[in-house]
Amino acid sequence: MITQILAAAPPLPGWRVRAILDSDSLDGRRSETLFPSDENGDVLFGIAEGAGDLITSRPVDYCHIFPSSDSAAQFTALLPKGECSEPERYRGRKGLPWQVVVTREMIPSHNNITTTEAQLADVASKLGGIPDGWGFMSS
């Protein structure tokens, strides 16, 4: 509903429409319901403070790193086709030289991101991999 209202708003030069997720946001206060006190809540609150769009569905990228190309390839094989990048070399962490990026379309809420992050981490851990952050790299 909010996205339809935003789409219908007339363009005004020099102005923009900002959807507020919570009335506390008007005063710059943090809603613990929308932005719990954890790393994901901190990131999302920072995006909201910067007038970032957290109400429109968009691609969210989840990075995972692995000890071998085989384990990275097995990870991609366990997920739906089209969600994963091909395994690629990664130099950011010793002992985990392979990276796979999983991209899922979603409304970037704390619950959606945290739940997806936990589900993917569970799959990766069975193959010796670990999560290495999320973001909006593909959008």
JSON list of C-alpha atoms in Angstrom, two decimals:
[
{"chain": "A", "resi": 1, "resn": "MET", "atom": "CA", "xyz": [0.00, 0.00, 0.00]},
{"chain": "A", "resi": 2, "resn": "ILE", "atom": "CA", "xyz": [2.75, 2.46, 0.94]},
{"chain": "A", "resi": 3, "resn": "THR", "atom": "CA", "xyz": [4.64, 1.78, -2.29]},
{"chain": "A", "resi": 4, "resn": "GLN", "atom": "CA", "xyz": [1.47, 2.53, -4.28]},
{"chain": "A", "resi": 5, "resn": "ILE", "atom": "CA", "xyz": [1.03, 5.83, -2.45]},
{"chain": "A", "resi": 6, "resn": "LEU", "atom": "CA", "xyz": [4.67, 6.74, -3.07]},
{"chain": "A", "resi": 7, "resn": "ALA", "atom": "CA", "xyz": [4.34, 5.86, -6.76]},
{"chain": "A", "resi": 8, "resn": "ALA", "atom": "CA", "xyz": [1.22, 8.04, -7.07]},
{"chain": "A", "resi": 9, "resn": "ALA", "atom": "CA", "xyz": [2.82, 11.08, -5.39]},
{"chain": "A", "resi": 10, "resn": "PRO", "atom": "CA", "xyz": [3.28, 13.94, -7.87]},
{"chain": "A", "resi": 11, "resn": "PRO", "atom": "CA", "xyz": [6.88, 14.91, -8.61]},
{"chain": "A", "resi": 12, "resn": "LEU", "atom": "CA", "xyz": [7.79, 18.27, -7.13]},
{"chain": "A", "resi": 13, "resn": "PRO", "atom": "CA", "xyz": [11.13, 19.81, -8.14]},
{"chain": "A", "resi": 14, "resn": "GLY", "atom": "CA", "xyz": [13.44, 19.95, -5.13]},
{"chain": "A", "resi": 15, "resn": "TRP", "atom": "CA", "xyz": [11.15, 17.78, -2.98]},
{"chain": "A", "resi": 16, "resn": "ARG", "atom": "CA", "xyz": [10.93, 14.08, -2.29]},
{"chain": "A", "resi": 17, "resn": "VAL", "atom": "CA", "xyz": [8.47, 11.86, -0.48]},
{"chain": "A", "resi": 18, "resn": "ARG", "atom": "CA", "xyz": [9.89, 9.88, 2.45]},
{"chain": "A", "resi": 19, "resn": "ALA", "atom": "CA", "xyz": [7.89, 7.05, 3.95]},
{"chain": "A", "resi": 20, "resn": "ILE", "atom": "CA", "xyz": [8.31, 6.89, 7.72]},
{"chain": "A", "resi": 21, "resn": "LEU", "atom": "CA", "xyz": [8.26, 3.37, 9.13]},
{"chain": "A", "resi": 22, "resn": "ASP", "atom": "CA", "xyz": [7.41, 4.45, 12.64]},
{"chain": "A", "resi": 23, "resn": "SER", "atom": "CA", "xyz": [6.37, 7.70, 14.30]},
{"chain": "A", "resi": 24, "resn": "ASP", "atom": "CA", "xyz": [9.50, 7.60, 16.51]},
{"chain": "A", "resi": 25, "resn": "SER", "atom": "CA", "xyz": [11.52, 8.13, 13.33]},
{"chain": "A", "resi": 26, "resn": "LEU", "atom": "CA", "xyz": [10.09, 11.64, 13.10]},
{"chain": "A", "resi": 27, "resn": "ASP", "atom": "CA", "xyz": [11.95, 12.51, 16.30]},
{"chain": "A", "resi": 28, "resn": "GLY", "atom": "CA", "xyz": [15.08, 10.57, 15.39]},
{"chain": "A", "resi": 29, "resn": "ARG", "atom": "CA", "xyz": [14.37, 7.93, 18.03]},
{"chain": "A", "resi": 30, "resn": "ARG", "atom": "CA", "xyz": [15.04, 4.26, 17.37]},
{"chain": "A", "resi": 31, "resn": "SER", "atom": "CA", "xyz": [12.16, 1.80, 17.47]},
{"chain": "A", "resi": 32, "resn": "GLU", "atom": "CA", "xyz": [13.44, -1.40, 19.08]},
{"chain": "A", "resi": 33, "resn": "THR", "atom": "CA", "xyz": [10.58, -3.24, 17.39]},
{"chain": "A", "resi": 34, "resn": "LEU", "atom": "CA", "xyz": [11.74, -2.30, 13.89]},
{"chain": "A", "resi": 35, "resn": "PHE", "atom": "CA", "xyz": [15.45, -2.01, 14.67]},
{"chain": "A", "resi": 36, "resn": "PRO", "atom": "CA", "xyz": [16.46, -4.35, 17.53]},
{"chain": "A", "resi": 37, "resn": "SER", "atom": "CA", "xyz": [19.79, -3.77, 19.29]},
{"chain": "A", "resi": 38, "resn": "ASP", "atom": "CA", "xyz": [21.99, -6.06, 17.21]},
{"chain": "A", "resi": 39, "resn": "GLU", "atom": "CA", "xyz": [24.25, -5.71, 14.19]},
{"chain": "A", "resi": 40, "resn": "ASN", "atom": "CA", "xyz": [21.42, -6.02, 11.65]},
{"chain": "A", "resi": 41, "resn": "GLY", "atom": "CA", "xyz": [19.27, -3.56, 13.59]},
{"chain": "A", "resi": 42, "resn": "ASP", "atom": "CA", "xyz": [22.18, -1.08, 13.68]},
{"chain": "A", "resi": 43, "resn": "VAL", "atom": "CA", "xyz": [22.71, -1.32, 9.92]},
{"chain": "A", "resi": 44, "resn": "LEU", "atom": "CA", "xyz": [19.02, -1.00, 9.11]},
{"chain": "A", "resi": 45, "resn": "PHE", "atom": "CA", "xyz": [18.55, 1.92, 11.50]},
{"chain": "A", "resi": 46, "resn": "GLY", "atom": "CA", "xyz": [21.49, 3.67, 9.84]},
{"chain": "A", "resi": 47, "resn": "ILE", "atom": "CA", "xyz": [19.86, 3.18, 6.45]},
{"chain": "A", "resi": 48, "resn": "ALA", "atom": "CA", "xyz": [16.54, 4.50, 7.78]},
{"chain": "A", "resi": 49, "resn": "GLU", "atom": "CA", "xyz": [18.25, 7.55, 9.33]},
{"chain": "A", "resi": 50, "resn": "GLY", "atom": "CA", "xyz": [19.76, 8.31, 5.93]},
{"chain": "A", "resi": 51, "resn": "ALA", "atom": "CA", "xyz": [16.29, 8.18, 4.37]},
{"chain": "A", "resi": 52, "resn": "GLY", "atom": "CA", "xyz": [16.99, 4.80, 2.80]},
{"chain": "A", "resi": 53, "resn": "ASP", "atom": "CA", "xyz": [14.11, 2.80, 1.39]},
{"chain": "A", "resi": 54, "resn": "LEU", "atom": "CA", "xyz": [13.25, -0.11, 3.68]},
{"chain": "A", "resi": 55, "resn": "ILE", "atom": "CA", "xyz": [9.68, -0.63, 2.51]},
{"chain": "A", "resi": 56, "resn": "THR", "atom": "CA", "xyz": [10.19, -1.62, -1.12]},
{"chain": "A", "resi": 57, "resn": "SER", "atom": "CA", "xyz": [11.16, -5.16, -2.10]},
{"chain": "A", "resi": 58, "resn": "ARG", "atom": "CA", "xyz": [14.69, -5.26, -3.47]},
{"chain": "A", "resi": 59, "resn": "PRO", "atom": "CA", "xyz": [17.58, -7.70, -3.97]},
{"chain": "A", "resi": 60, "resn": "VAL", "atom": "CA", "xyz": [19.53, -8.40, -0.77]},
{"chain": "A", "resi": 61, "resn": "ASP", "atom": "CA", "xyz": [22.95, -10.01, -1.22]},
{"chain": "A", "resi": 62, "resn": "TYR", "atom": "CA", "xyz": [24.33, -12.46, 1.36]},
{"chain": "A", "resi": 63, "resn": "CYS", "atom": "CA", "xyz": [28.06, -13.26, 1.13]},
{"chain": "A", "resi": 64, "resn": "HIS", "atom": "CA", "xyz": [29.44, -16.62, 2.29]},
{"chain": "A", "resi": 65, "resn": "ILE", "atom": "CA", "xyz": [33.03, -17.77, 2.30]},
{"chain": "A", "resi": 66, "resn": "PHE", "atom": "CA", "xyz": [34.35, -21.32, 2.07]},
{"chain": "A", "resi": 67, "resn": "PRO", "atom": "CA", "xyz": [37.56, -23.30, 2.52]},
{"chain": "A", "resi": 68, "resn": "SER", "atom": "CA", "xyz": [37.51, -24.84, -0.99]},
{"chain": "A", "resi": 69, "resn": "SER", "atom": "CA", "xyz": [36.01, -24.42, -4.42]},
{"chain": "A", "resi": 70, "resn": "ASP", "atom": "CA", "xyz": [34.28, -27.78, -3.93]},
{"chain": "A", "resi": 71, "resn": "SER", "atom": "CA", "xyz": [32.50, -26.68, -0.73]},
{"chain": "A", "resi": 72, "resn": "ALA", "atom": "CA", "xyz": [31.48, -23.40, -2.38]},
{"chain": "A", "resi": 73, "resn": "ALA", "atom": "CA", "xyz": [30.11, -25.31, -5.39]},
{"chain": "A", "resi": 74, "resn": "GLN", "atom": "CA", "xyz": [28.21, -27.71, -3.11]},
{"chain": "A", "resi": 75, "resn": "PHE", "atom": "CA", "xyz": [26.64, -24.70, -1.37]},
{"chain": "A", "resi": 76, "resn": "THR", "atom": "CA", "xyz": [25.39, -23.29, -4.68]},
{"chain": "A", "resi": 77, "resn": "ALA", "atom": "CA", "xyz": [24.01, -26.71, -5.65]},
{"chain": "A", "resi": 78, "resn": "LEU", "atom": "CA", "xyz": [21.88, -26.80, -2.49]},
{"chain": "A", "resi": 79, "resn": "LEU", "atom": "CA", "xyz": [20.13, -23.50, -3.24]},
{"chain": "A", "resi": 80, "resn": "PRO", "atom": "CA", "xyz": [17.56, -22.60, -5.90]},
{"chain": "A", "resi": 81, "resn": "LYS", "atom": "CA", "xyz": [19.00, -21.95, -9.35]},
{"chain": "A", "resi": 82, "resn": "GLY", "atom": "CA", "xyz": [19.57, -18.31, -10.14]},
{"chain": "A", "resi": 83, "resn": "GLU", "atom": "CA", "xyz": [20.09, -17.21, -6.51]},
{"chain": "A", "resi": 84, "resn": "CYS", "atom": "CA", "xyz": [23.86, -17.73, -6.33]},
{"chain": "A", "resi": 85, "resn": "SER", "atom": "CA", "xyz": [26.89, -16.30, -8.01]},
{"chain": "A", "resi": 86, "resn": "GLU", "atom": "CA", "xyz": [29.50, -18.71, -9.28]},
{"chain": "A", "resi": 87, "resn": "PRO", "atom": "CA", "xyz": [32.15, -19.43, -6.63]},
{"chain": "A", "resi": 88, "resn": "GLU", "atom": "CA", "xyz": [34.94, -16.88, -6.94]},
{"chain": "A", "resi": 89, "resn": "ARG", "atom": "CA", "xyz": [38.33, -16.36, -5.33]},
{"chain": "A", "resi": 90, "resn": "TYR", "atom": "CA", "xyz": [38.26, -14.32, -2.14]},
{"chain": "A", "resi": 91, "resn": "ARG", "atom": "CA", "xyz": [41.24, -12.79, -0.37]},
{"chain": "A", "resi": 92, "resn": "GLY", "atom": "CA", "xyz": [39.53, -11.27, 2.66]},
{"chain": "A", "resi": 93, "resn": "ARG", "atom": "CA", "xyz": [40.02, -14.09, 5.16]},
{"chain": "A", "resi": 94, "resn": "LYS", "atom": "CA", "xyz": [42.83, -16.59, 5.58]},
{"chain": "A", "resi": 95, "resn": "GLY", "atom": "CA", "xyz": [41.70, -20.20, 5.19]},
{"chain": "A", "resi": 96, "resn": "LEU", "atom": "CA", "xyz": [38.46, -19.27, 3.43]},
{"chain": "A", "resi": 97, "resn": "PRO", "atom": "CA", "xyz": [39.54, -18.34, -0.10]},
{"chain": "A", "resi": 98, "resn": "TRP", "atom": "CA", "xyz": [36.22, -18.90, -1.92]},
{"chain": "A", "resi": 99, "resn": "GLN", "atom": "CA", "xyz": [33.11, -16.72, -1.92]},
{"chain": "A", "resi": 100, "resn": "VAL", "atom": "CA", "xyz": [29.52, -17.21, -3.06]},
{"chain": "A", "resi": 101, "resn": "VAL", "atom": "CA", "xyz": [26.96, -14.41, -3.08]},
{"chain": "A", "resi": 102, "resn": "VAL", "atom": "CA", "xyz": [23.31, -15.39, -2.64]},
{"chain": "A", "resi": 103, "resn": "THR", "atom": "CA", "xyz": [20.79, -12.81, -3.85]},
{"chain": "A", "resi": 104, "resn": "ARG", "atom": "CA", "xyz": [17.18, -12.90, -2.67]},
{"chain": "A", "resi": 105, "resn": "GLU", "atom": "CA", "xyz": [14.40, -10.43, -3.41]},
{"chain": "A", "resi": 106, "resn": "MET", "atom": "CA", "xyz": [12.67, -9.21, -0.24]},
{"chain": "A", "resi": 107, "resn": "ILE", "atom": "CA", "xyz": [11.49, -6.26, 1.77]},
{"chain": "A", "resi": 108, "resn": "PRO", "atom": "CA", "xyz": [14.63, -5.51, 3.80]},
{"chain": "A", "resi": 109, "resn": "SER", "atom": "CA", "xyz": [13.11, -5.78, 7.26]},
{"chain": "A", "resi": 110, "resn": "HIS", "atom": "CA", "xyz": [15.08, -6.93, 10.30]},
{"chain": "A", "resi": 111, "resn": "ASN", "atom": "CA", "xyz": [13.07, -10.14, 10.49]},
{"chain": "A", "resi": 112, "resn": "ASN", "atom": "CA", "xyz": [13.45, -10.99, 6.78]},
{"chain": "A", "resi": 113, "resn": "ILE", "atom": "CA", "xyz": [17.19, -10.31, 6.73]},
{"chain": "A", "resi": 114, "resn": "THR", "atom": "CA", "xyz": [17.97, -12.03, 10.04]},
{"chain": "A", "resi": 115, "resn": "THR", "atom": "CA", "xyz": [15.88, -15.11, 9.22]},
{"chain": "A", "resi": 116, "resn": "THR", "atom": "CA", "xyz": [17.41, -15.51, 5.75]},
{"chain": "A", "resi": 117, "resn": "GLU", "atom": "CA", "xyz": [20.90, -14.90, 7.13]},
{"chain": "A", "resi": 118, "resn": "ALA", "atom": "CA", "xyz": [20.42, -17.69, 9.72]},
{"chain": "A", "resi": 119, "resn": "GLN", "atom": "CA", "xyz": [18.99, -20.15, 7.18]},
{"chain": "A", "resi": 120, "resn": "LEU", "atom": "CA", "xyz": [21.87, -19.61, 4.74]},
{"chain": "A", "resi": 121, "resn": "ALA", "atom": "CA", "xyz": [24.47, -19.75, 7.54]},
{"chain": "A", "resi": 122, "resn": "ASP", "atom": "CA", "xyz": [23.09, -23.13, 8.58]},
{"chain": "A", "resi": 123, "resn": "VAL", "atom": "CA", "xyz": [23.56, -24.52, 5.07]},
{"chain": "A", "resi": 124, "resn": "ALA", "atom": "CA", "xyz": [27.03, -22.97, 4.69]},
{"chain": "A", "resi": 125, "resn": "SER", "atom": "CA", "xyz": [28.26, -24.24, 8.08]},
{"chain": "A", "resi": 126, "resn": "LYS", "atom": "CA", "xyz": [27.59, -27.85, 7.07]},
{"chain": "A", "resi": 127, "resn": "LEU", "atom": "CA", "xyz": [30.14, -27.32, 4.29]},
{"chain": "A", "resi": 128, "resn": "GLY", "atom": "CA", "xyz": [32.74, -25.48, 6.38]},
{"chain": "A", "resi": 129, "resn": "GLY", "atom": "CA", "xyz": [31.56, -22.05, 5.23]},
{"chain": "A", "resi": 130, "resn": "ILE", "atom": "CA", "xyz": [30.57, -18.97, 7.17]},
{"chain": "A", "resi": 131, "resn": "PRO", "atom": "CA", "xyz": [28.51, -15.85, 6.43]},
{"chain": "A", "resi": 132, "resn": "ASP", "atom": "CA", "xyz": [30.53, -12.76, 5.53]},
{"chain": "A", "resi": 133, "resn": "GLY", "atom": "CA", "xyz": [27.91, -10.02, 5.61]},
{"chain": "A", "resi": 134, "resn": "TRP", "atom": "CA", "xyz": [24.95, -8.80, 3.60]},
{"chain": "A", "resi": 135, "resn": "GLY", "atom": "CA", "xyz": [24.11, -5.71, 1.64]},
{"chain": "A", "resi": 136, "resn": "PHE", "atom": "CA", "xyz": [22.55, -4.24, -1.45]},
{"chain": "A", "resi": 137, "resn": "MET", "atom": "CA", "xyz": [25.46, -4.77, -3.83]},
{"chain": "A", "resi": 138, "resn": "SER", "atom": "CA", "xyz": [23.40, -5.94, -6.81]},
{"chain": "A", "resi": 139, "resn": "SER", "atom": "CA", "xyz": [20.89, -3.08, -6.70]}
]
